[in-house]
Amino acid sequence: MAKVPAKSARSAQPARGQPKPRTAGAAEPPAKTTSEPLITHADLRRVVDELASTLAPADVGDLLAEEGKLRSRAATLGGKPGEIFRVQLDLALECLHDHAAGRCPQIPYYTISLLTAAMAYLADDLDIIPDFLPKRGIIDDALVLAMACSLGDSGLRRYCAWKGIDGAPALGLVVQRPRPSR
């Protein structure tokens, strides 16, 4: 009978690049937490700019046809953020309706394209945070609309002046970059 050599300590270790075997009862190392936000100011701006540069004037009408869907989706966000979101959505839709009807040709098309981009983002179910996630899926939509309103602020203020409405509830919130901590 041949002798079987005893396993050396080295041969019991997994090969380089291979996962180590788990032992029963071994605790998972704590997950590292990051202070990085899920969506940054730059991400929001890039989303709005990219969408605004790809939409055509005819897309305004197509998106306005989904107004009911957009409003019902906005109704799912509660609290103060939900109130601001709905006020901004009301202003954006009113401006786009007037634009589509040819009633406000003096509003810069840049503003119209930003609002159209925000509406296209709202209409998309699968975006940065998918809309099927309860209470969370609408947050990115609200942030994108807030970014569009912020970028198109001067055009929206011009629209509000022309229309004779108070834009402060929708435009009082300005999306700003967070200041770096020292």
JSON list of N, CA and C in Angstrom, two decimals, residues 53-127:
[
{"chain": "A", "resi": 53, "resn": "SER", "atom": "N", "xyz": [-30.82, 67.66, -26.89]},
{"chain": "A", "resi": 53, "resn": "SER", "atom": "CA", "xyz": [-30.16, 67.76, -28.19]},
{"chain": "A", "resi": 53, "resn": "SER", "atom": "C", "xyz": [-30.65, 66.71, -29.19]},
{"chain": "A", "resi": 54, "resn": "THR", "atom": "N", "xyz": [-31.43, 65.75, -28.73]},
{"chain": "A", "resi": 54, "resn": "THR", "atom": "CA", "xyz": [-31.90, 64.70, -29.64]},
{"chain": "A", "resi": 54, "resn": "THR", "atom": "C", "xyz": [-33.38, 64.80, -29.99]},
{"chain": "A", "resi": 55, "resn": "LEU", "atom": "N", "xyz": [-34.12, 65.67, -29.33]},
{"chain": "A", "resi": 55, "resn": "LEU", "atom": "CA", "xyz": [-35.56, 65.77, -29.58]},
{"chain": "A", "resi": 55, "resn": "LEU", "atom": "C", "xyz": [-35.86, 66.74, -30.72]},
{"chain": "A", "resi": 56, "resn": "ALA", "atom": "N", "xyz": [-36.91, 66.43, -31.44]},
{"chain": "A", "resi": 56, "resn": "ALA", "atom": "CA", "xyz": [-37.35, 67.27, -32.55]},
{"chain": "A", "resi": 56, "resn": "ALA", "atom": "C", "xyz": [-38.60, 68.05, -32.13]},
{"chain": "A", "resi": 57, "resn": "PRO", "atom": "N", "xyz": [-38.91, 69.15, -32.83]},
{"chain": "A", "resi": 57, "resn": "PRO", "atom": "CA", "xyz": [-40.11, 69.93, -32.48]},
{"chain": "A", "resi": 57, "resn": "PRO", "atom": "C", "xyz": [-41.39, 69.10, -32.44]},
{"chain": "A", "resi": 58, "resn": "ALA", "atom": "N", "xyz": [-41.51, 68.10, -33.29]},
{"chain": "A", "resi": 58, "resn": "ALA", "atom": "CA", "xyz": [-42.72, 67.27, -33.31]},
{"chain": "A", "resi": 58, "resn": "ALA", "atom": "C", "xyz": [-42.86, 66.43, -32.04]},
{"chain": "A", "resi": 59, "resn": "ASP", "atom": "N", "xyz": [-41.75, 66.21, -31.34]},
{"chain": "A", "resi": 59, "resn": "ASP", "atom": "CA", "xyz": [-41.81, 65.42, -30.10]},
{"chain": "A", "resi": 59, "resn": "ASP", "atom": "C", "xyz": [-42.61, 66.12, -29.01]},
{"chain": "A", "resi": 60, "resn": "VAL", "atom": "N", "xyz": [-42.72, 67.43, -29.08]},
{"chain": "A", "resi": 60, "resn": "VAL", "atom": "CA", "xyz": [-43.49, 68.17, -28.08]},
{"chain": "A", "resi": 60, "resn": "VAL", "atom": "C", "xyz": [-44.94, 67.66, -28.07]},
{"chain": "A", "resi": 61, "resn": "GLY", "atom": "N", "xyz": [-45.54, 67.58, -29.23]},
{"chain": "A", "resi": 61, "resn": "GLY", "atom": "CA", "xyz": [-46.92, 67.11, -29.33]},
{"chain": "A", "resi": 61, "resn": "GLY", "atom": "C", "xyz": [-47.09, 65.68, -28.86]},
{"chain": "A", "resi": 62, "resn": "ASP", "atom": "N", "xyz": [-46.14, 64.82, -29.22]},
{"chain": "A", "resi": 62, "resn": "ASP", "atom": "CA", "xyz": [-46.21, 63.42, -28.78]},
{"chain": "A", "resi": 62, "resn": "ASP", "atom": "C", "xyz": [-46.17, 63.32, -27.26]},
{"chain": "A", "resi": 63, "resn": "LEU", "atom": "N", "xyz": [-45.31, 64.11, -26.64]},
{"chain": "A", "resi": 63, "resn": "LEU", "atom": "CA", "xyz": [-45.19, 64.07, -25.18]},
{"chain": "A", "resi": 63, "resn": "LEU", "atom": "C", "xyz": [-46.40, 64.68, -24.49]},
{"chain": "A", "resi": 64, "resn": "LEU", "atom": "N", "xyz": [-46.98, 65.71, -25.10]},
{"chain": "A", "resi": 64, "resn": "LEU", "atom": "CA", "xyz": [-48.18, 66.31, -24.51]},
{"chain": "A", "resi": 64, "resn": "LEU", "atom": "C", "xyz": [-49.35, 65.34, -24.53]},
{"chain": "A", "resi": 65, "resn": "ALA", "atom": "N", "xyz": [-49.33, 64.39, -25.47]},
{"chain": "A", "resi": 65, "resn": "ALA", "atom": "CA", "xyz": [-50.38, 63.37, -25.52]},
{"chain": "A", "resi": 65, "resn": "ALA", "atom": "C", "xyz": [-50.32, 62.45, -24.31]},
{"chain": "A", "resi": 66, "resn": "GLU", "atom": "N", "xyz": [-49.18, 62.41, -23.62]},
{"chain": "A", "resi": 66, "resn": "GLU", "atom": "CA", "xyz": [-49.01, 61.58, -22.43]},
{"chain": "A", "resi": 66, "resn": "GLU", "atom": "C", "xyz": [-49.17, 62.37, -21.14]},
{"chain": "A", "resi": 67, "resn": "GLU", "atom": "N", "xyz": [-49.80, 63.54, -21.22]},
{"chain": "A", "resi": 67, "resn": "GLU", "atom": "CA", "xyz": [-49.94, 64.41, -20.06]},
{"chain": "A", "resi": 67, "resn": "GLU", "atom": "C", "xyz": [-50.59, 63.72, -18.87]},
{"chain": "A", "resi": 68, "resn": "GLY", "atom": "N", "xyz": [-51.65, 62.98, -19.09]},
{"chain": "A", "resi": 68, "resn": "GLY", "atom": "CA", "xyz": [-52.33, 62.29, -17.99]},
{"chain": "A", "resi": 68, "resn": "GLY", "atom": "C", "xyz": [-51.41, 61.32, -17.27]},
{"chain": "A", "resi": 69, "resn": "LYS", "atom": "N", "xyz": [-50.64, 60.56, -18.03]},
{"chain": "A", "resi": 69, "resn": "LYS", "atom": "CA", "xyz": [-49.69, 59.61, -17.45]},
{"chain": "A", "resi": 69, "resn": "LYS", "atom": "C", "xyz": [-48.63, 60.35, -16.62]},
{"chain": "A", "resi": 70, "resn": "LEU", "atom": "N", "xyz": [-48.14, 61.47, -17.15]},
{"chain": "A", "resi": 70, "resn": "LEU", "atom": "CA", "xyz": [-47.12, 62.25, -16.43]},
{"chain": "A", "resi": 70, "resn": "LEU", "atom": "C", "xyz": [-47.67, 62.82, -15.13]},
{"chain": "A", "resi": 71, "resn": "ARG", "atom": "N", "xyz": [-48.88, 63.34, -15.19]},
{"chain": "A", "resi": 71, "resn": "ARG", "atom": "CA", "xyz": [-49.50, 63.91, -13.99]},
{"chain": "A", "resi": 71, "resn": "ARG", "atom": "C", "xyz": [-49.78, 62.84, -12.93]},
{"chain": "A", "resi": 72, "resn": "SER", "atom": "N", "xyz": [-50.25, 61.68, -13.35]},
{"chain": "A", "resi": 72, "resn": "SER", "atom": "CA", "xyz": [-50.53, 60.63, -12.38]},
{"chain": "A", "resi": 72, "resn": "SER", "atom": "C", "xyz": [-49.23, 60.11, -11.76]},
{"chain": "A", "resi": 73, "resn": "ARG", "atom": "N", "xyz": [-48.17, 60.06, -12.53]},
{"chain": "A", "resi": 73, "resn": "ARG", "atom": "CA", "xyz": [-46.88, 59.64, -12.00]},
{"chain": "A", "resi": 73, "resn": "ARG", "atom": "C", "xyz": [-46.37, 60.67, -10.98]},
{"chain": "A", "resi": 74, "resn": "ALA", "atom": "N", "xyz": [-46.54, 61.96, -11.30]},
{"chain": "A", "resi": 74, "resn": "ALA", "atom": "CA", "xyz": [-46.09, 63.02, -10.38]},
{"chain": "A", "resi": 74, "resn": "ALA", "atom": "C", "xyz": [-46.88, 63.00, -9.08]},
{"chain": "A", "resi": 75, "resn": "ALA", "atom": "N", "xyz": [-48.11, 62.54, -9.12]},
{"chain": "A", "resi": 75, "resn": "ALA", "atom": "CA", "xyz": [-48.95, 62.49, -7.92]},
{"chain": "A", "resi": 75, "resn": "ALA", "atom": "C", "xyz": [-48.43, 61.48, -6.89]},
{"chain": "A", "resi": 76, "resn": "THR", "atom": "N", "xyz": [-47.56, 60.57, -7.30]},
{"chain": "A", "resi": 76, "resn": "THR", "atom": "CA", "xyz": [-47.06, 59.55, -6.39]},
{"chain": "A", "resi": 76, "resn": "THR", "atom": "C", "xyz": [-45.97, 60.06, -5.46]},
{"chain": "A", "resi": 77, "resn": "LEU", "atom": "N", "xyz": [-45.38, 61.21, -5.76]},
{"chain": "A", "resi": 77, "resn": "LEU", "atom": "CA", "xyz": [-44.33, 61.76, -4.91]},
{"chain": "A", "resi": 77, "resn": "LEU", "atom": "C", "xyz": [-44.97, 62.67, -3.87]},
{"chain": "A", "resi": 78, "resn": "GLY", "atom": "N", "xyz": [-44.76, 62.36, -2.62]},
{"chain": "A", "resi": 78, "resn": "GLY", "atom": "CA", "xyz": [-45.40, 63.11, -1.55]},
{"chain": "A", "resi": 78, "resn": "GLY", "atom": "C", "xyz": [-44.54, 64.20, -0.96]},
{"chain": "A", "resi": 79, "resn": "GLY", "atom": "N", "xyz": [-45.10, 64.89, 0.01]},
{"chain": "A", "resi": 79, "resn": "GLY", "atom": "CA", "xyz": [-44.38, 65.92, 0.76]},
{"chain": "A", "resi": 79, "resn": "GLY", "atom": "C", "xyz": [-44.05, 67.16, -0.05]},
{"chain": "A", "resi": 80, "resn": "LYS", "atom": "N", "xyz": [-43.16, 67.95, 0.49]},
{"chain": "A", "resi": 80, "resn": "LYS", "atom": "CA", "xyz": [-42.74, 69.19, -0.17]},
{"chain": "A", "resi": 80, "resn": "LYS", "atom": "C", "xyz": [-42.09, 68.93, -1.53]},
{"chain": "A", "resi": 81, "resn": "PRO", "atom": "N", "xyz": [-41.22, 67.89, -1.66]},
{"chain": "A", "resi": 81, "resn": "PRO", "atom": "CA", "xyz": [-40.67, 67.61, -2.99]},
{"chain": "A", "resi": 81, "resn": "PRO", "atom": "C", "xyz": [-41.76, 67.32, -4.02]},
{"chain": "A", "resi": 82, "resn": "GLY", "atom": "N", "xyz": [-42.81, 66.59, -3.60]},
{"chain": "A", "resi": 82, "resn": "GLY", "atom": "CA", "xyz": [-43.92, 66.30, -4.51]},
{"chain": "A", "resi": 82, "resn": "GLY", "atom": "C", "xyz": [-44.68, 67.54, -4.92]},
{"chain": "A", "resi": 83, "resn": "GLU", "atom": "N", "xyz": [-44.88, 68.47, -3.96]},
{"chain": "A", "resi": 83, "resn": "GLU", "atom": "CA", "xyz": [-45.56, 69.73, -4.27]},
{"chain": "A", "resi": 83, "resn": "GLU", "atom": "C", "xyz": [-44.77, 70.53, -5.30]},
{"chain": "A", "resi": 84, "resn": "ILE", "atom": "N", "xyz": [-43.46, 70.65, -5.08]},
{"chain": "A", "resi": 84, "resn": "ILE", "atom": "CA", "xyz": [-42.61, 71.40, -6.02]},
{"chain": "A", "resi": 84, "resn": "ILE", "atom": "C", "xyz": [-42.62, 70.73, -7.38]},
{"chain": "A", "resi": 85, "resn": "PHE", "atom": "N", "xyz": [-42.51, 69.41, -7.39]},
{"chain": "A", "resi": 85, "resn": "PHE", "atom": "CA", "xyz": [-42.52, 68.65, -8.64]},
{"chain": "A", "resi": 85, "resn": "PHE", "atom": "C", "xyz": [-43.80, 68.92, -9.43]},
{"chain": "A", "resi": 86, "resn": "ARG", "atom": "N", "xyz": [-44.94, 68.88, -8.76]},
{"chain": "A", "resi": 86, "resn": "ARG", "atom": "CA", "xyz": [-46.21, 69.08, -9.46]},
{"chain": "A", "resi": 86, "resn": "ARG", "atom": "C", "xyz": [-46.37, 70.52, -9.96]},
{"chain": "A", "resi": 87, "resn": "VAL", "atom": "N", "xyz": [-45.89, 71.49, -9.20]},
{"chain": "A", "resi": 87, "resn": "VAL", "atom": "CA", "xyz": [-45.96, 72.89, -9.64]},
{"chain": "A", "resi": 87, "resn": "VAL", "atom": "C", "xyz": [-45.05, 73.10, -10.85]},
{"chain": "A", "resi": 88, "resn": "GLN", "atom": "N", "xyz": [-43.86, 72.51, -10.82]},
{"chain": "A", "resi": 88, "resn": "GLN", "atom": "CA", "xyz": [-42.96, 72.62, -11.97]},
{"chain": "A", "resi": 88, "resn": "GLN", "atom": "C", "xyz": [-43.54, 71.91, -13.19]},
{"chain": "A", "resi": 89, "resn": "LEU", "atom": "N", "xyz": [-44.15, 70.77, -12.96]},
{"chain": "A", "resi": 89, "resn": "LEU", "atom": "CA", "xyz": [-44.78, 70.04, -14.06]},
{"chain": "A", "resi": 89, "resn": "LEU", "atom": "C", "xyz": [-45.92, 70.84, -14.67]},
{"chain": "A", "resi": 90, "resn": "ASP", "atom": "N", "xyz": [-46.75, 71.46, -13.82]},
{"chain": "A", "resi": 90, "resn": "ASP", "atom": "CA", "xyz": [-47.85, 72.31, -14.32]},
{"chain": "A", "resi": 90, "resn": "ASP", "atom": "C", "xyz": [-47.31, 73.43, -15.21]},
{"chain": "A", "resi": 91, "resn": "LEU", "atom": "N", "xyz": [-46.27, 74.12, -14.73]},
{"chain": "A", "resi": 91, "resn": "LEU", "atom": "CA", "xyz": [-45.69, 75.22, -15.49]},
{"chain": "A", "resi": 91, "resn": "LEU", "atom": "C", "xyz": [-45.09, 74.72, -16.80]},
{"chain": "A", "resi": 92, "resn": "ALA", "atom": "N", "xyz": [-44.36, 73.63, -16.73]},
{"chain": "A", "resi": 92, "resn": "ALA", "atom": "CA", "xyz": [-43.73, 73.08, -17.94]},
{"chain": "A", "resi": 92, "resn": "ALA", "atom": "C", "xyz": [-44.79, 72.68, -18.97]},
{"chain": "A", "resi": 93, "resn": "LEU", "atom": "N", "xyz": [-45.82, 71.98, -18.53]},
{"chain": "A", "resi": 93, "resn": "LEU", "atom": "CA", "xyz": [-46.86, 71.55, -19.46]},
{"chain": "A", "resi": 93, "resn": "LEU", "atom": "C", "xyz": [-47.62, 72.74, -20.05]},
{"chain": "A", "resi": 94, "resn": "GLU", "atom": "N", "xyz": [-47.91, 73.73, -19.23]},
{"chain": "A", "resi": 94, "resn": "GLU", "atom": "CA", "xyz": [-48.61, 74.92, -19.73]},
{"chain": "A", "resi": 94, "resn": "GLU", "atom": "C", "xyz": [-47.76, 75.63, -20.78]},
{"chain": "A", "resi": 95, "resn": "CYS", "atom": "N", "xyz": [-46.47, 75.76, -20.50]},
{"chain": "A", "resi": 95, "resn": "CYS", "atom": "CA", "xyz": [-45.57, 76.40, -21.46]},
{"chain": "A", "resi": 95, "resn": "CYS", "atom": "C", "xyz": [-45.49, 75.61, -22.76]},
{"chain": "A", "resi": 96, "resn": "LEU", "atom": "N", "xyz": [-45.39, 74.29, -22.65]},
{"chain": "A", "resi": 96, "resn": "LEU", "atom": "CA", "xyz": [-45.31, 73.46, -23.85]},
{"chain": "A", "resi": 96, "resn": "LEU", "atom": "C", "xyz": [-46.62, 73.47, -24.65]},
{"chain": "A", "resi": 97, "resn": "HIS", "atom": "N", "xyz": [-47.76, 73.51, -23.95]},
{"chain": "A", "resi": 97, "resn": "HIS", "atom": "CA", "xyz": [-49.04, 73.62, -24.66]},
{"chain": "A", "resi": 97, "resn": "HIS", "atom": "C", "xyz": [-49.10, 74.94, -25.44]},
{"chain": "A", "resi": 98, "resn": "ASP", "atom": "N", "xyz": [-48.72, 76.05, -24.79]},
{"chain": "A", "resi": 98, "resn": "ASP", "atom": "CA", "xyz": [-48.72, 77.35, -25.48]},
{"chain": "A", "resi": 98, "resn": "ASP", "atom": "C", "xyz": [-47.74, 77.35, -26.65]},
{"chain": "A", "resi": 99, "resn": "HIS", "atom": "N", "xyz": [-46.60, 76.72, -26.47]},
{"chain": "A", "resi": 99, "resn": "HIS", "atom": "CA", "xyz": [-45.62, 76.65, -27.57]},
{"chain": "A", "resi": 99, "resn": "HIS", "atom": "C", "xyz": [-46.18, 75.85, -28.74]},
{"chain": "A", "resi": 100, "resn": "ALA", "atom": "N", "xyz": [-46.77, 74.67, -28.43]},
{"chain": "A", "resi": 100, "resn": "ALA", "atom": "CA", "xyz": [-47.31, 73.82, -29.49]},
{"chain": "A", "resi": 100, "resn": "ALA", "atom": "C", "xyz": [-48.43, 74.50, -30.25]},
{"chain": "A", "resi": 101, "resn": "ALA", "atom": "N", "xyz": [-49.19, 75.36, -29.56]},
{"chain": "A", "resi": 101, "resn": "ALA", "atom": "CA", "xyz": [-50.29, 76.09, -30.20]},
{"chain": "A", "resi": 101, "resn": "ALA", "atom": "C", "xyz": [-49.81, 77.35, -30.90]},
{"chain": "A", "resi": 102, "resn": "GLY", "atom": "N", "xyz": [-48.51, 77.66, -30.79]},
{"chain": "A", "resi": 102, "resn": "GLY", "atom": "CA", "xyz": [-47.95, 78.85, -31.44]},
{"chain": "A", "resi": 102, "resn": "GLY", "atom": "C", "xyz": [-48.29, 80.15, -30.73]},
{"chain": "A", "resi": 103, "resn": "ARG", "atom": "N", "xyz": [-48.67, 80.09, -29.47]},
{"chain": "A", "resi": 103, "resn": "ARG", "atom": "CA", "xyz": [-49.09, 81.29, -28.75]},
{"chain": "A", "resi": 103, "resn": "ARG", "atom": "C", "xyz": [-47.94, 82.05, -28.11]},
{"chain": "A", "resi": 104, "resn": "CYS", "atom": "N", "xyz": [-46.77, 81.45, -27.97]},
{"chain": "A", "resi": 104, "resn": "CYS", "atom": "CA", "xyz": [-45.67, 82.17, -27.30]},
{"chain": "A", "resi": 104, "resn": "CYS", "atom": "C", "xyz": [-44.36, 81.99, -28.07]},
{"chain": "A", "resi": 105, "resn": "PRO", "atom": "N", "xyz": [-44.25, 82.59, -29.24]},
{"chain": "A", "resi": 105, "resn": "PRO", "atom": "CA", "xyz": [-43.05, 82.41, -30.05]},
{"chain": "A", "resi": 105, "resn": "PRO", "atom": "C", "xyz": [-41.81, 83.11, -29.47]},
{"chain": "A", "resi": 106, "resn": "GLN", "atom": "N", "xyz": [-41.99, 83.98, -28.49]},
{"chain": "A", "resi": 106, "resn": "GLN", "atom": "CA", "xyz": [-40.85, 84.71, -27.94]},
{"chain": "A", "resi": 106, "resn": "GLN", "atom": "C", "xyz": [-40.08, 83.93, -26.87]},
{"chain": "A", "resi": 107, "resn": "ILE", "atom": "N", "xyz": [-40.53, 82.74, -26.51]},
{"chain": "A", "resi": 107, "resn": "ILE", "atom": "CA", "xyz": [-39.83, 81.91, -25.53]},
{"chain": "A", "resi": 107, "resn": "ILE", "atom": "C", "xyz": [-38.68, 81.21, -26.25]},
{"chain": "A", "resi": 108, "resn": "PRO", "atom": "N", "xyz": [-37.47, 81.30, -25.71]},
{"chain": "A", "resi": 108, "resn": "PRO", "atom": "CA", "xyz": [-36.32, 80.68, -26.38]},
{"chain": "A", "resi": 108, "resn": "PRO", "atom": "C", "xyz": [-36.54, 79.18, -26.60]},
{"chain": "A", "resi": 109, "resn": "TYR", "atom": "N", "xyz": [-36.14, 78.71, -27.77]},
{"chain": "A", "resi": 109, "resn": "TYR", "atom": "CA", "xyz": [-36.33, 77.29, -28.04]},
{"chain": "A", "resi": 109, "resn": "TYR", "atom": "C", "xyz": [-35.48, 76.43, -27.11]},
{"chain": "A", "resi": 110, "resn": "TYR", "atom": "N", "xyz": [-34.40, 76.99, -26.60]},
{"chain": "A", "resi": 110, "resn": "TYR", "atom": "CA", "xyz": [-33.59, 76.27, -25.62]},
{"chain": "A", "resi": 110, "resn": "TYR", "atom": "C", "xyz": [-34.45, 75.86, -24.42]},
{"chain": "A", "resi": 111, "resn": "THR", "atom": "N", "xyz": [-35.27, 76.77, -23.94]},
{"chain": "A", "resi": 111, "resn": "THR", "atom": "CA", "xyz": [-36.17, 76.48, -22.82]},
{"chain": "A", "resi": 111, "resn": "THR", "atom": "C", "xyz": [-37.16, 75.39, -23.21]},
{"chain": "A", "resi": 112, "resn": "ILE", "atom": "N", "xyz": [-37.72, 75.51, -24.39]},
{"chain": "A", "resi": 112, "resn": "ILE", "atom": "CA", "xyz": [-38.69, 74.52, -24.87]},
{"chain": "A", "resi": 112, "resn": "ILE", "atom": "C", "xyz": [-38.02, 73.15, -24.98]},
{"chain": "A", "resi": 113, "resn": "SER", "atom": "N", "xyz": [-36.79, 73.10, -25.50]},
{"chain": "A", "resi": 113, "resn": "SER", "atom": "CA", "xyz": [-36.11, 71.81, -25.64]},
{"chain": "A", "resi": 113, "resn": "SER", "atom": "C", "xyz": [-35.77, 71.20, -24.28]},
{"chain": "A", "resi": 114, "resn": "LEU", "atom": "N", "xyz": [-35.42, 72.02, -23.31]},
{"chain": "A", "resi": 114, "resn": "LEU", "atom": "CA", "xyz": [-35.15, 71.52, -21.96]},
{"chain": "A", "resi": 114, "resn": "LEU", "atom": "C", "xyz": [-36.41, 70.92, -21.33]},
{"chain": "A", "resi": 115, "resn": "LEU", "atom": "N", "xyz": [-37.52, 71.64, -21.46]},
{"chain": "A", "resi": 115, "resn": "LEU", "atom": "CA", "xyz": [-38.79, 71.14, -20.90]},
{"chain": "A", "resi": 115, "resn": "LEU", "atom": "C", "xyz": [-39.23, 69.87, -21.61]},
{"chain": "A", "resi": 116, "resn": "THR", "atom": "N", "xyz": [-39.05, 69.82, -22.91]},
{"chain": "A", "resi": 116, "resn": "THR", "atom": "CA", "xyz": [-39.40, 68.63, -23.69]},
{"chain": "A", "resi": 116, "resn": "THR", "atom": "C", "xyz": [-38.53, 67.45, -23.25]},
{"chain": "A", "resi": 117, "resn": "ALA", "atom": "N", "xyz": [-37.25, 67.71, -23.02]},
{"chain": "A", "resi": 117, "resn": "ALA", "atom": "CA", "xyz": [-36.34, 66.66, -22.55]},
{"chain": "A", "resi": 117, "resn": "ALA", "atom": "C", "xyz": [-36.80, 66.12, -21.20]},
{"chain": "A", "resi": 118, "resn": "ALA", "atom": "N", "xyz": [-37.20, 67.02, -20.31]},
{"chain": "A", "resi": 118, "resn": "ALA", "atom": "CA", "xyz": [-37.68, 66.59, -18.99]},
{"chain": "A", "resi": 118, "resn": "ALA", "atom": "C", "xyz": [-38.94, 65.75, -19.13]},
{"chain": "A", "resi": 119, "resn": "MET", "atom": "N", "xyz": [-39.86, 66.15, -20.02]},
{"chain": "A", "resi": 119, "resn": "MET", "atom": "CA", "xyz": [-41.08, 65.37, -20.23]},
{"chain": "A", "resi": 119, "resn": "MET", "atom": "C", "xyz": [-40.75, 64.00, -20.81]},
{"chain": "A", "resi": 120, "resn": "ALA", "atom": "N", "xyz": [-39.78, 63.93, -21.73]},
{"chain": "A", "resi": 120, "resn": "ALA", "atom": "CA", "xyz": [-39.38, 62.64, -22.30]},
{"chain": "A", "resi": 120, "resn": "ALA", "atom": "C", "xyz": [-38.79, 61.74, -21.22]},
{"chain": "A", "resi": 121, "resn": "TYR", "atom": "N", "xyz": [-38.03, 62.31, -20.31]},
{"chain": "A", "resi": 121, "resn": "TYR", "atom": "CA", "xyz": [-37.45, 61.55, -19.22]},
{"chain": "A", "resi": 121, "resn": "TYR", "atom": "C", "xyz": [-38.56, 61.03, -18.29]},
{"chain": "A", "resi": 122, "resn": "LEU", "atom": "N", "xyz": [-39.52, 61.89, -18.00]},
{"chain": "A", "resi": 122, "resn": "LEU", "atom": "CA", "xyz": [-40.64, 61.48, -17.14]},
{"chain": "A", "resi": 122, "resn": "LEU", "atom": "C", "xyz": [-41.44, 60.36, -17.78]},
{"chain": "A", "resi": 123, "resn": "ALA", "atom": "N", "xyz": [-41.59, 60.40, -19.10]},
{"chain": "A", "resi": 123, "resn": "ALA", "atom": "CA", "xyz": [-42.38, 59.40, -19.81]},
{"chain": "A", "resi": 123, "resn": "ALA", "atom": "C", "xyz": [-41.69, 58.04, -19.89]},
{"chain": "A", "resi": 124, "resn": "ASP", "atom": "N", "xyz": [-40.37, 58.03, -19.70]},
{"chain": "A", "resi": 124, "resn": "ASP", "atom": "CA", "xyz": [-39.60, 56.79, -19.78]},
{"chain": "A", "resi": 124, "resn": "ASP", "atom": "C", "xyz": [-39.66, 56.05, -18.44]},
{"chain": "A", "resi": 125, "resn": "ASP", "atom": "N", "xyz": [-40.12, 54.80, -18.46]},
{"chain": "A", "resi": 125, "resn": "ASP", "atom": "CA", "xyz": [-40.24, 54.02, -17.23]},
{"chain": "A", "resi": 125, "resn": "ASP", "atom": "C", "xyz": [-38.88, 53.53, -16.71]},
{"chain": "A", "resi": 126, "resn": "LEU", "atom": "N", "xyz": [-37.96, 53.28, -17.62]},
{"chain": "A", "resi": 126, "resn": "LEU", "atom": "CA", "xyz": [-36.66, 52.73, -17.24]},
{"chain": "A", "resi": 126, "resn": "LEU", "atom": "C", "xyz": [-35.59, 53.79, -17.41]},
{"chain": "A", "resi": 127, "resn": "ASP", "atom": "N", "xyz": [-35.37, 54.54, -16.35]},
{"chain": "A", "resi": 127, "resn": "ASP", "atom": "CA", "xyz": [-34.35, 55.58, -16.38]},
{"chain": "A", "resi": 127, "resn": "ASP", "atom": "C", "xyz": [-33.35, 55.31, -15.27]}
]
